[in-house]
PDB file of N, CA and C in Angstrom:
ATOM      1  N   UNK A  11      51.601  93.476 127.010  1.00  0.00           N
ATOM      2  CA  UNK A  11      52.696  94.102 126.290  1.00  0.00           C
ATOM      3  C   UNK A  11      52.505  93.886 124.805  1.00  0.00           C
ATOM      4  N   UNK A  12      52.299  94.981 124.094  1.00  0.00           N
ATOM      5  CA  UNK A  12      52.227  94.869 122.646  1.00  0.00           C
ATOM      6  C   UNK A  12      52.977  96.026 122.015  1.00  0.00           C
ATOM      7  N   UNK A  13      53.839  95.672 121.094  1.00  0.00           N
ATOM      8  CA  UNK A  13      54.543  96.646 120.276  1.00  0.00           C
ATOM      9  C   UNK A  13      53.986  96.528 118.873  1.00  0.00           C
ATOM     10  N   UNK A  14      53.871  97.653 118.186  1.00  0.00           N
ATOM     11  CA  UNK A  14      53.329  97.666 116.836  1.00  0.00           C
ATOM     12  C   UNK A  14      54.335  98.309 115.891  1.00  0.00           C
ATOM     13  N   UNK A  15      54.328  97.836 114.654  1.00  0.00           N
ATOM     14  CA  UNK A  15      55.208  98.393 113.628  1.00  0.00           C
ATOM     15  C   UNK A  15      54.424  98.512 112.329  1.00  0.00           C
ATOM     16  N   UNK A  16      54.597  99.636 111.643  1.00  0.00           N
ATOM     17  CA  UNK A  16      53.955  99.788 110.340  1.00  0.00           C
ATOM     18  C   UNK A  16      54.959  99.440 109.240  1.00  0.00           C
ATOM     19  N   UNK A  17      54.471  99.215 108.018  1.00  0.00           N
ATOM     20  CA  UNK A  17      55.371  98.821 106.926  1.00  0.00           C
ATOM     21  C   UNK A  17      56.398  99.918 106.618  1.00  0.00           C
ATOM     22  N   UNK A  18      57.550  99.533 106.113  1.00  0.00           N
ATOM     23  CA  UNK A  18      58.580 100.521 105.761  1.00  0.00           C
ATOM     24  C   UNK A  18      58.225 101.249 104.465  1.00  0.00           C
ATOM     25  N   UNK A  19      57.330 102.232 104.588  1.00  0.00           N
ATOM     26  CA  UNK A  19      56.861 102.970 103.413  1.00  0.00           C
ATOM     27  C   UNK A  19      57.177 104.458 103.480  1.00  0.00           C
ATOM     28  N   UNK A  20      57.936 104.866 104.483  1.00  0.00           N
ATOM     29  CA  UNK A  20      58.236 106.283 104.672  1.00  0.00           C
ATOM     30  C   UNK A  20      59.660 106.573 104.185  1.00  0.00           C
ATOM     31  N   UNK A  21      59.805 107.356 103.092  1.00  0.00           N
ATOM     32  CA  UNK A  21      61.143 107.628 102.558  1.00  0.00           C
ATOM     33  C   UNK A  21      61.880 108.701 103.365  1.00  0.00           C
ATOM     34  N   UNK A  22      63.196 108.550 103.416  1.00  0.00           N
ATOM     35  CA  UNK A  22      64.035 109.561 104.050  1.00  0.00           C
ATOM     36  C   UNK A  22      65.483 109.123 104.073  1.00  0.00           C
ATOM     37  N   UNK A  23      66.369 110.044 103.769  1.00  0.00           N
ATOM     38  CA  UNK A  23      67.812 109.779 103.832  1.00  0.00           C
ATOM     39  C   UNK A  23      68.220 108.579 102.980  1.00  0.00           C
ATOM     40  N   UNK A  24      67.583 108.422 101.827  1.00  0.00           N
ATOM     41  CA  UNK A  24      67.973 107.370 100.890  1.00  0.00           C
ATOM     42  C   UNK A  24      67.509 105.975 101.249  1.00  0.00           C
ATOM     43  N   UNK A  25      66.567 105.857 102.194  1.00  0.00           N
ATOM     44  CA  UNK A  25      66.037 104.534 102.549  1.00  0.00           C
ATOM     45  C   UNK A  25      64.571 104.656 102.943  1.00  0.00           C
ATOM     46  N   UNK A  26      63.961 103.510 103.224  1.00  0.00           N
ATOM     47  CA  UNK A  26      62.564 103.478 103.650  1.00  0.00           C
ATOM     48  C   UNK A  26      62.523 103.178 105.152  1.00  0.00           C
ATOM     49  N   UNK A  27      61.495 103.728 105.821  1.00  0.00           N
ATOM     50  CA  UNK A  27      61.413 103.652 107.281  1.00  0.00           C
ATOM     51  C   UNK A  27      60.064 103.142 107.761  1.00  0.00           C
ATOM     52  N   UNK A  28      60.092 102.497 108.924  1.00  0.00           N
ATOM     53  CA  UNK A  28      58.900 102.073 109.657  1.00  0.00           C
ATOM     54  C   UNK A  28      58.852 102.847 110.964  1.00  0.00           C
ATOM     55  N   UNK A  29      57.693 102.770 111.623  1.00  0.00           N
ATOM     56  CA  UNK A  29      57.538 103.357 112.950  1.00  0.00           C
ATOM     57  C   UNK A  29      57.218 102.242 113.930  1.00  0.00           C
ATOM     58  N   UNK A  30      57.867 102.258 115.077  1.00  0.00           N
ATOM     59  CA  UNK A  30      57.667 101.271 116.135  1.00  0.00           C
ATOM     60  C   UNK A  30      57.082 101.981 117.347  1.00  0.00           C
ATOM     61  N   UNK A  31      55.946 101.471 117.866  1.00  0.00           N
ATOM     62  CA  UNK A  31      55.296 102.079 119.026  1.00  0.00           C
ATOM     63  C   UNK A  31      54.876 101.012 120.033  1.00  0.00           C
ATOM     64  N   UNK A  32      54.602 101.464 121.254  1.00  0.00           N
ATOM     65  CA  UNK A  32      54.050 100.614 122.314  1.00  0.00           C
ATOM     66  C   UNK A  32      52.666 101.137 122.667  1.00  0.00           C
ATOM     67  N   UNK A  33      51.781 100.236 123.090  1.00  0.00           N
ATOM     68  CA  UNK A  33      50.485 100.684 123.597  1.00  0.00           C
ATOM     69  C   UNK A  33      50.438 100.589 125.124  1.00  0.00           C
ATOM     70  N   UNK A  34      51.617 100.418 125.744  1.00  0.00           N
ATOM     71  CA  UNK A  34      51.694 100.299 127.199  1.00  0.00           C
ATOM     72  C   UNK A  34      52.467 101.464 127.813  1.00  0.00           C
ATOM     73  N   UNK A  35      53.722 101.666 127.375  1.00  0.00           N
ATOM     74  CA  UNK A  35      54.549 102.716 127.973  1.00  0.00           C
ATOM     75  C   UNK A  35      55.767 102.994 127.100  1.00  0.00           C
ATOM     76  N   UNK A  36      56.368 104.154 127.344  1.00  0.00           N
ATOM     77  CA  UNK A  36      57.617 104.475 126.660  1.00  0.00           C
ATOM     78  C   UNK A  36      58.746 103.592 127.172  1.00  0.00           C
ATOM     79  N   UNK A  37      58.683 103.211 128.438  1.00  0.00           N
ATOM     80  CA  UNK A  37      59.706 102.329 128.999  1.00  0.00           C
ATOM     81  C   UNK A  37      59.732 100.999 128.247  1.00  0.00           C
ATOM     82  N   UNK A  38      58.536 100.449 128.001  1.00  0.00           N
ATOM     83  CA  UNK A  38      58.450  99.202 127.238  1.00  0.00           C
ATOM     84  C   UNK A  38      59.022  99.398 125.830  1.00  0.00           C
ATOM     85  N   UNK A  39      58.680 100.512 125.218  1.00  0.00           N
ATOM     86  CA  UNK A  39      59.158 100.817 123.872  1.00  0.00           C
ATOM     87  C   UNK A  39      60.681 100.919 123.845  1.00  0.00           C
ATOM     88  N   UNK A  40      61.261 101.648 124.794  1.00  0.00           N
ATOM     89  CA  UNK A  40      62.719 101.802 124.837  1.00  0.00           C
ATOM     90  C   UNK A  40      63.420 100.459 125.054  1.00  0.00           C
ATOM     91  N   UNK A  41      62.875  99.641 125.945  1.00  0.00           N
ATOM     92  CA  UNK A  41      63.482  98.331 126.219  1.00  0.00           C
ATOM     93  C   UNK A  41      63.432  97.436 124.984  1.00  0.00           C
ATOM     94  N   UNK A  42      62.301  97.423 124.294  1.00  0.00           N
ATOM     95  CA  UNK A  42      62.165  96.598 123.094  1.00  0.00           C
ATOM     96  C   UNK A  42      63.123  97.085 122.011  1.00  0.00           C
ATOM     97  N   UNK A  43      63.151  98.400 121.794  1.00  0.00           N
ATOM     98  CA  UNK A  43      64.034  98.961 120.768  1.00  0.00           C
ATOM     99  C   UNK A  43      65.492  98.605 121.056  1.00  0.00           C
ATOM    100  N   UNK A  44      65.897  98.719 122.303  1.00  0.00           N
ATOM    101  CA  UNK A  44      67.274  98.369 122.670  1.00  0.00           C
ATOM    102  C   UNK A  44      67.544  96.889 122.418  1.00  0.00           C
ATOM    103  N   UNK A  45      66.548  96.040 122.663  1.00  0.00           N
ATOM    104  CA  UNK A  45      66.742  94.594 122.497  1.00  0.00           C
ATOM    105  C   UNK A  45      66.959  94.181 121.047  1.00  0.00           C
ATOM    106  N   UNK A  46      66.511  95.023 120.107  1.00  0.00           N
ATOM    107  CA  UNK A  46      66.725  94.704 118.685  1.00  0.00           C
ATOM    108  C   UNK A  46      67.837  95.560 118.077  1.00  0.00           C
ATOM    109  N   UNK A  47      68.580  96.261 118.932  1.00  0.00           N
ATOM    110  CA  UNK A  47      69.735  97.018 118.466  1.00  0.00           C
ATOM    111  C   UNK A  47      69.434  98.384 117.901  1.00  0.00           C
ATOM    112  N   UNK A  48      68.295  98.933 118.250  1.00  0.00           N
ATOM    113  CA  UNK A  48      67.916 100.255 117.755  1.00  0.00           C
ATOM    114  C   UNK A  48      68.552 101.319 118.655  1.00  0.00           C
ATOM    115  N   UNK A  49      69.283 102.280 118.098  1.00  0.00           N
ATOM    116  CA  UNK A  49      69.945 103.286 118.934  1.00  0.00           C
ATOM    117  C   UNK A  49      68.948 104.284 119.534  1.00  0.00           C
ATOM    118  N   UNK A  50      69.235 104.817 120.718  1.00  0.00           N
ATOM    119  CA  UNK A  50      68.339 105.788 121.354  1.00  0.00           C
ATOM    120  C   UNK A  50      68.026 106.996 120.473  1.00  0.00           C
ATOM    121  N   UNK A  51      68.962 107.396 119.624  1.00  0.00           N
ATOM    122  CA  UNK A  51      68.725 108.570 118.776  1.00  0.00           C
ATOM    123  C   UNK A  51      67.627 108.330 117.740  1.00  0.00           C
ATOM    124  N   UNK A  52      67.200 107.084 117.560  1.00  0.00           N
ATOM    125  CA  UNK A  52      66.114 106.780 116.623  1.00  0.00           C
ATOM    126  C   UNK A  52      64.741 107.073 117.222  1.00  0.00           C
ATOM    127  N   UNK A  53      64.692 107.411 118.530  1.00  0.00           N
ATOM    128  CA  UNK A  53      63.425 107.752 119.179  1.00  0.00           C
ATOM    129  C   UNK A  53      63.004 109.137 118.726  1.00  0.00           C
ATOM    130  N   UNK A  54      61.742 109.268 118.292  1.00  0.00           N
ATOM    131  CA  UNK A  54      61.245 110.527 117.747  1.00  0.00           C
ATOM    132  C   UNK A  54      59.955 110.947 118.455  1.00  0.00           C
ATOM    133  N   UNK A  55      60.054 111.249 119.734  1.00  0.00           N
ATOM    134  CA  UNK A  55      58.927 111.794 120.484  1.00  0.00           C
ATOM    135  C   UNK A  55      57.962 110.780 121.048  1.00  0.00           C
ATOM    136  N   UNK A  56      57.410 109.905 120.203  1.00  0.00           N
ATOM    137  CA  UNK A  56      56.482 108.878 120.678  1.00  0.00           C
ATOM    138  C   UNK A  56      56.662 107.547 119.956  1.00  0.00           C
ATOM    139  N   UNK A  57      57.683 107.478 119.121  1.00  0.00           N
ATOM    140  CA  UNK A  57      57.936 106.257 118.348  1.00  0.00           C
ATOM    141  C   UNK A  57      59.421 106.170 117.994  1.00  0.00           C
ATOM    142  N   UNK A  58      59.809 105.005 117.531  1.00  0.00           N
ATOM    143  CA  UNK A  58      61.148 104.831 116.973  1.00  0.00           C
ATOM    144  C   UNK A  58      61.025 104.762 115.462  1.00  0.00           C
ATOM    145  N   UNK A  59      61.943 105.421 114.777  1.00  0.00           N
ATOM    146  CA  UNK A  59      62.066 105.283 113.331  1.00  0.00           C
ATOM    147  C   UNK A  59      63.008 104.115 113.080  1.00  0.00           C
ATOM    148  N   UNK A  60      62.498 103.095 112.399  1.00  0.00           N
ATOM    149  CA  UNK A  60      63.306 101.908 112.097  1.00  0.00           C
ATOM    150  C   UNK A  60      63.550 101.816 110.603  1.00  0.00           C
ATOM    151  N   UNK A  61      64.809 101.689 110.192  1.00  0.00           N
ATOM    152  CA  UNK A  61      65.083 101.507 108.771  1.00  0.00           C
ATOM    153  C   UNK A  61      64.552 100.150 108.311  1.00  0.00           C
ATOM    154  N   UNK A  62      64.284 100.074 107.036  1.00  0.00           N
ATOM    155  CA  UNK A  62      63.693  98.872 106.444  1.00  0.00           C
ATOM    156  C   UNK A  62      64.430  97.593 106.845  1.00  0.00           C
ATOM    157  N   UNK A  63      65.755  97.643 106.946  1.00  0.00           N
ATOM    158  CA  UNK A  63      66.508  96.423 107.249  1.00  0.00           C
ATOM    159  C   UNK A  63      66.271  95.923 108.680  1.00  0.00           C
ATOM    160  N   UNK A  64      65.693  96.737 109.572  1.00  0.00           N
ATOM    161  CA  UNK A  64      65.387  96.297 110.940  1.00  0.00           C
ATOM    162  C   UNK A  64      63.942  95.802 111.088  1.00  0.00           C
ATOM    163  N   UNK A  65      63.138  95.948 110.050  1.00  0.00           N
ATOM    164  CA  UNK A  65      61.720  95.568 110.122  1.00  0.00           C
ATOM    165  C   UNK A  65      61.554  94.099 110.510  1.00  0.00           C
ATOM    166  N   UNK A  66      62.226  93.205 109.822  1.00  0.00           N
ATOM    167  CA  UNK A  66      62.100  91.766 110.103  1.00  0.00           C
ATOM    168  C   UNK A  66      62.574  91.434 111.515  1.00  0.00           C
ATOM    169  N   UNK A  67      63.608  92.128 112.001  1.00  0.00           N
ATOM    170  CA  UNK A  67      64.088  91.905 113.370  1.00  0.00           C
ATOM    171  C   UNK A  67      63.002  92.250 114.388  1.00  0.00           C
ATOM    172  N   UNK A  68      62.317  93.368 114.164  1.00  0.00           N
ATOM    173  CA  UNK A  68      61.263  93.800 115.086  1.00  0.00           C
ATOM    174  C   UNK A  68      60.106  92.805 115.098  1.00  0.00           C
ATOM    175  N   UNK A  69      59.711  92.342 113.924  1.00  0.00           N
ATOM    176  CA  UNK A  69      58.610  91.376 113.831  1.00  0.00           C
ATOM    177  C   UNK A  69      59.016  90.050 114.475  1.00  0.00           C
ATOM    178  N   UNK A  70      60.231  89.600 114.205  1.00  0.00           N
ATOM    179  CA  UNK A  70      60.712  88.343 114.793  1.00  0.00           C
ATOM    180  C   UNK A  70      60.772  88.423 116.321  1.00  0.00           C
ATOM    181  N   UNK A  71      61.019  89.623 116.848  1.00  0.00           N
ATOM    182  CA  UNK A  71      61.098  89.815 118.298  1.00  0.00           C
ATOM    183  C   UNK A  71      59.724  90.002 118.941  1.00  0.00           C
ATOM    184  N   UNK A  72      58.674  90.077 118.104  1.00  0.00           N
ATOM    185  CA  UNK A  72      57.322  90.138 118.654  1.00  0.00           C
ATOM    186  C   UNK A  72      56.484  91.344 118.305  1.00  0.00           C
ATOM    187  N   UNK A  73      57.015  92.298 117.553  1.00  0.00           N
ATOM    188  CA  UNK A  73      56.204  93.448 117.151  1.00  0.00           C
ATOM    189  C   UNK A  73      55.102  92.982 116.200  1.00  0.00           C
ATOM    190  N   UNK A  74      53.920  93.547 116.370  1.00  0.00           N
ATOM    191  CA  UNK A  74      52.762  93.189 115.554  1.00  0.00           C
ATOM    192  C   UNK A  74      52.685  94.136 114.361  1.00  0.00           C
ATOM    193  N   UNK A  75      52.565  93.561 113.174  1.00  0.00           N
ATOM    194  CA  UNK A  75      52.477  94.351 111.952  1.00  0.00           C
ATOM    195  C   UNK A  75      51.071  94.931 111.809  1.00  0.00           C
ATOM    196  N   UNK A  76      50.995  96.257 111.644  1.00  0.00           N
ATOM    197  CA  UNK A  76      49.728  96.948 111.413  1.00  0.00           C
ATOM    198  C   UNK A  76      49.962  98.047 110.384  1.00  0.00           C
ATOM    199  N   UNK A  77      48.887  98.534 109.790  1.00  0.00           N
ATOM    200  CA  UNK A  77      48.988  99.661 108.878  1.00  0.00           C
ATOM    201  C   UNK A  77      49.285 100.946 109.641  1.00  0.00           C
ATOM    202  N   UNK A  78      49.705 101.963 108.924  1.00  0.00           N
ATOM    203  CA  UNK A  78      50.085 103.232 109.553  1.00  0.00           C
ATOM    204  C   UNK A  78      48.935 103.885 110.307  1.00  0.00           C
ATOM    205  N   UNK A  79      47.738 103.872 109.729  1.00  0.00           N
ATOM    206  CA  UNK A  79      46.583 104.484 110.398  1.00  0.00           C
ATOM    207  C   UNK A  79      46.229 103.733 111.675  1.00  0.00           C
ATOM    208  N   UNK A  80      46.312 102.408 111.632  1.00  0.00           N
ATOM    209  CA  UNK A  80      46.022 101.600 112.820  1.00  0.00           C
ATOM    210  C   UNK A  80      47.070 101.847 113.900  1.00  0.00           C
ATOM    211  N   UNK A  81      48.321 101.998 113.504  1.00  0.00           N
ATOM    212  CA  UNK A  81      49.390 102.279 114.456  1.00  0.00           C
ATOM    213  C   UNK A  81      49.106 103.582 115.204  1.00  0.00           C
ATOM    214  N   UNK A  82      48.741 104.628 114.487  1.00  0.00           N
ATOM    215  CA  UNK A  82      48.435 105.919 115.118  1.00  0.00           C
ATOM    216  C   UNK A  82      47.194 105.796 115.997  1.00  0.00           C
ATOM    217  N   UNK A  83      46.190 105.052 115.545  1.00  0.00           N
ATOM    218  CA  UNK A  83      44.974 104.867 116.330  1.00  0.00           C
ATOM    219  C   UNK A  83      45.294 104.209 117.676  1.00  0.00           C
ATOM    220  N   UNK A  84      46.107 103.161 117.645  1.00  0.00           N
ATOM    221  CA  UNK A  84      46.456 102.451 118.879  1.00  0.00           C
ATOM    222  C   UNK A  84      47.315 103.313 119.805  1.00  0.00           C
ATOM    223  N   UNK A  85      48.226 104.059 119.240  1.00  0.00           N
ATOM    224  CA  UNK A  85      49.072 104.953 120.031  1.00  0.00           C
ATOM    225  C   UNK A  85      48.226 106.031 120.707  1.00  0.00           C
ATOM    226  N   UNK A  86      47.281 106.592 119.972  1.00  0.00           N
ATOM    227  CA  UNK A  86      46.388 107.620 120.507  1.00  0.00           C
ATOM    228  C   UNK A  86      45.485 107.041 121.590  1.00  0.00           C
ATOM    229  N   UNK A  87      44.903 105.871 121.337  1.00  0.00           N
ATOM    230  CA  UNK A  87      44.011 105.225 122.314  1.00  0.00           C
ATOM    231  C   UNK A  87      44.739 104.923 123.621  1.00  0.00           C
ATOM    232  N   UNK A  88      46.031 104.651 123.542  1.00  0.00           N
ATOM    233  CA  UNK A  88      46.829 104.358 124.738  1.00  0.00           C
ATOM    234  C   UNK A  88      47.229 105.629 125.493  1.00  0.00           C
ATOM    235  N   UNK A  89      46.944 106.796 124.899  1.00  0.00           N
ATOM    236  CA  UNK A  89      47.320 108.058 125.532  1.00  0.00           C
ATOM    237  C   UNK A  89      48.795 108.387 125.403  1.00  0.00           C
ATOM    238  N   UNK A  90      49.463 107.754 124.444  1.00  0.00           N
ATOM    239  CA  UNK A  90      50.905 107.946 124.278  1.00  0.00           C
ATOM    240  C   UNK A  90      51.273 108.764 123.041  1.00  0.00           C
ATOM    241  N   UNK A  91      50.291 109.279 122.326  1.00  0.00           N
ATOM    242  CA  UNK A  91      50.562 110.055 121.112  1.00  0.00           C
ATOM    243  C   UNK A  91      51.074 111.434 121.494  1.00  0.00           C
ATOM    244  N   UNK A  92      52.172 111.826 120.887  1.00  0.00           N
ATOM    245  CA  UNK A  92      52.745 113.164 121.062  1.00  0.00           C
ATOM    246  C   UNK A  92      52.905 113.779 119.678  1.00  0.00           C
ATOM    247  N   UNK A  93      51.876 114.463 119.192  1.00  0.00           N
ATOM    248  CA  UNK A  93      51.974 115.045 117.845  1.00  0.00           C
ATOM    249  C   UNK A  93      53.115 116.056 117.757  1.00  0.00           C
ATOM    250  N   UNK A  94      53.746 116.083 116.602  1.00  0.00           N
ATOM    251  CA  UNK A  94      54.812 117.062 116.389  1.00  0.00           C
ATOM    252  C   UNK A  94      54.199 118.451 116.308  1.00  0.00           C
ATOM    253  N   UNK A  95      54.913 119.409 116.841  1.00  0.00           N
ATOM    254  CA  UNK A  95      54.450 120.796 116.746  1.00  0.00           C
ATOM    255  C   UNK A  95      54.741 121.315 115.345  1.00  0.00           C
ATOM    256  N   UNK A  96      53.775 122.006 114.806  1.00  0.00           N
ATOM    257  CA  UNK A  96      53.929 122.617 113.488  1.00  0.00           C
ATOM    258  C   UNK A  96      54.319 124.083 113.680  1.00  0.00           C
ATOM    259  N   UNK A  97      55.209 124.598 112.834  1.00  0.00           N
ATOM    260  CA  UNK A  97      55.571 126.013 112.955  1.00  0.00           C
ATOM    261  C   UNK A  97      54.363 126.908 112.689  1.00  0.00           C
ATOM    262  N   UNK A  98      54.289 128.019 113.400  1.00  0.00           N
ATOM    263  CA  UNK A  98      53.194 128.969 113.195  1.00  0.00           C
ATOM    264  C   UNK A  98      53.370 129.668 111.866  1.00  0.00           C
ATOM    265  N   UNK A  99      52.242 129.983 111.243  1.00  0.00           N
ATOM    266  CA  UNK A  99      52.282 130.658 109.935  1.00  0.00           C
ATOM    267  C   UNK A  99      52.495 132.133 110.086  1.00  0.00           C
TER     268      UNK A  99
END
């Protein structure tokens, strides 16, 4: 069981955000997110968007800090990556 989190460097809605992922299953990801008080609506297809103030909670609960590129690499290697669909031109 490993959960990964990238640094809160993604701006949006007046704050900075991190991404939380699992390399095992979505079930593991949902359970971990719930355990740190993350609402289900924060799930975005293959990850949770965590506001900066929840970053330390996730790390304290066992999430491993990695860079954004490493996070995507691990998610893809686990077969859990769900890229967002882009609108057709």
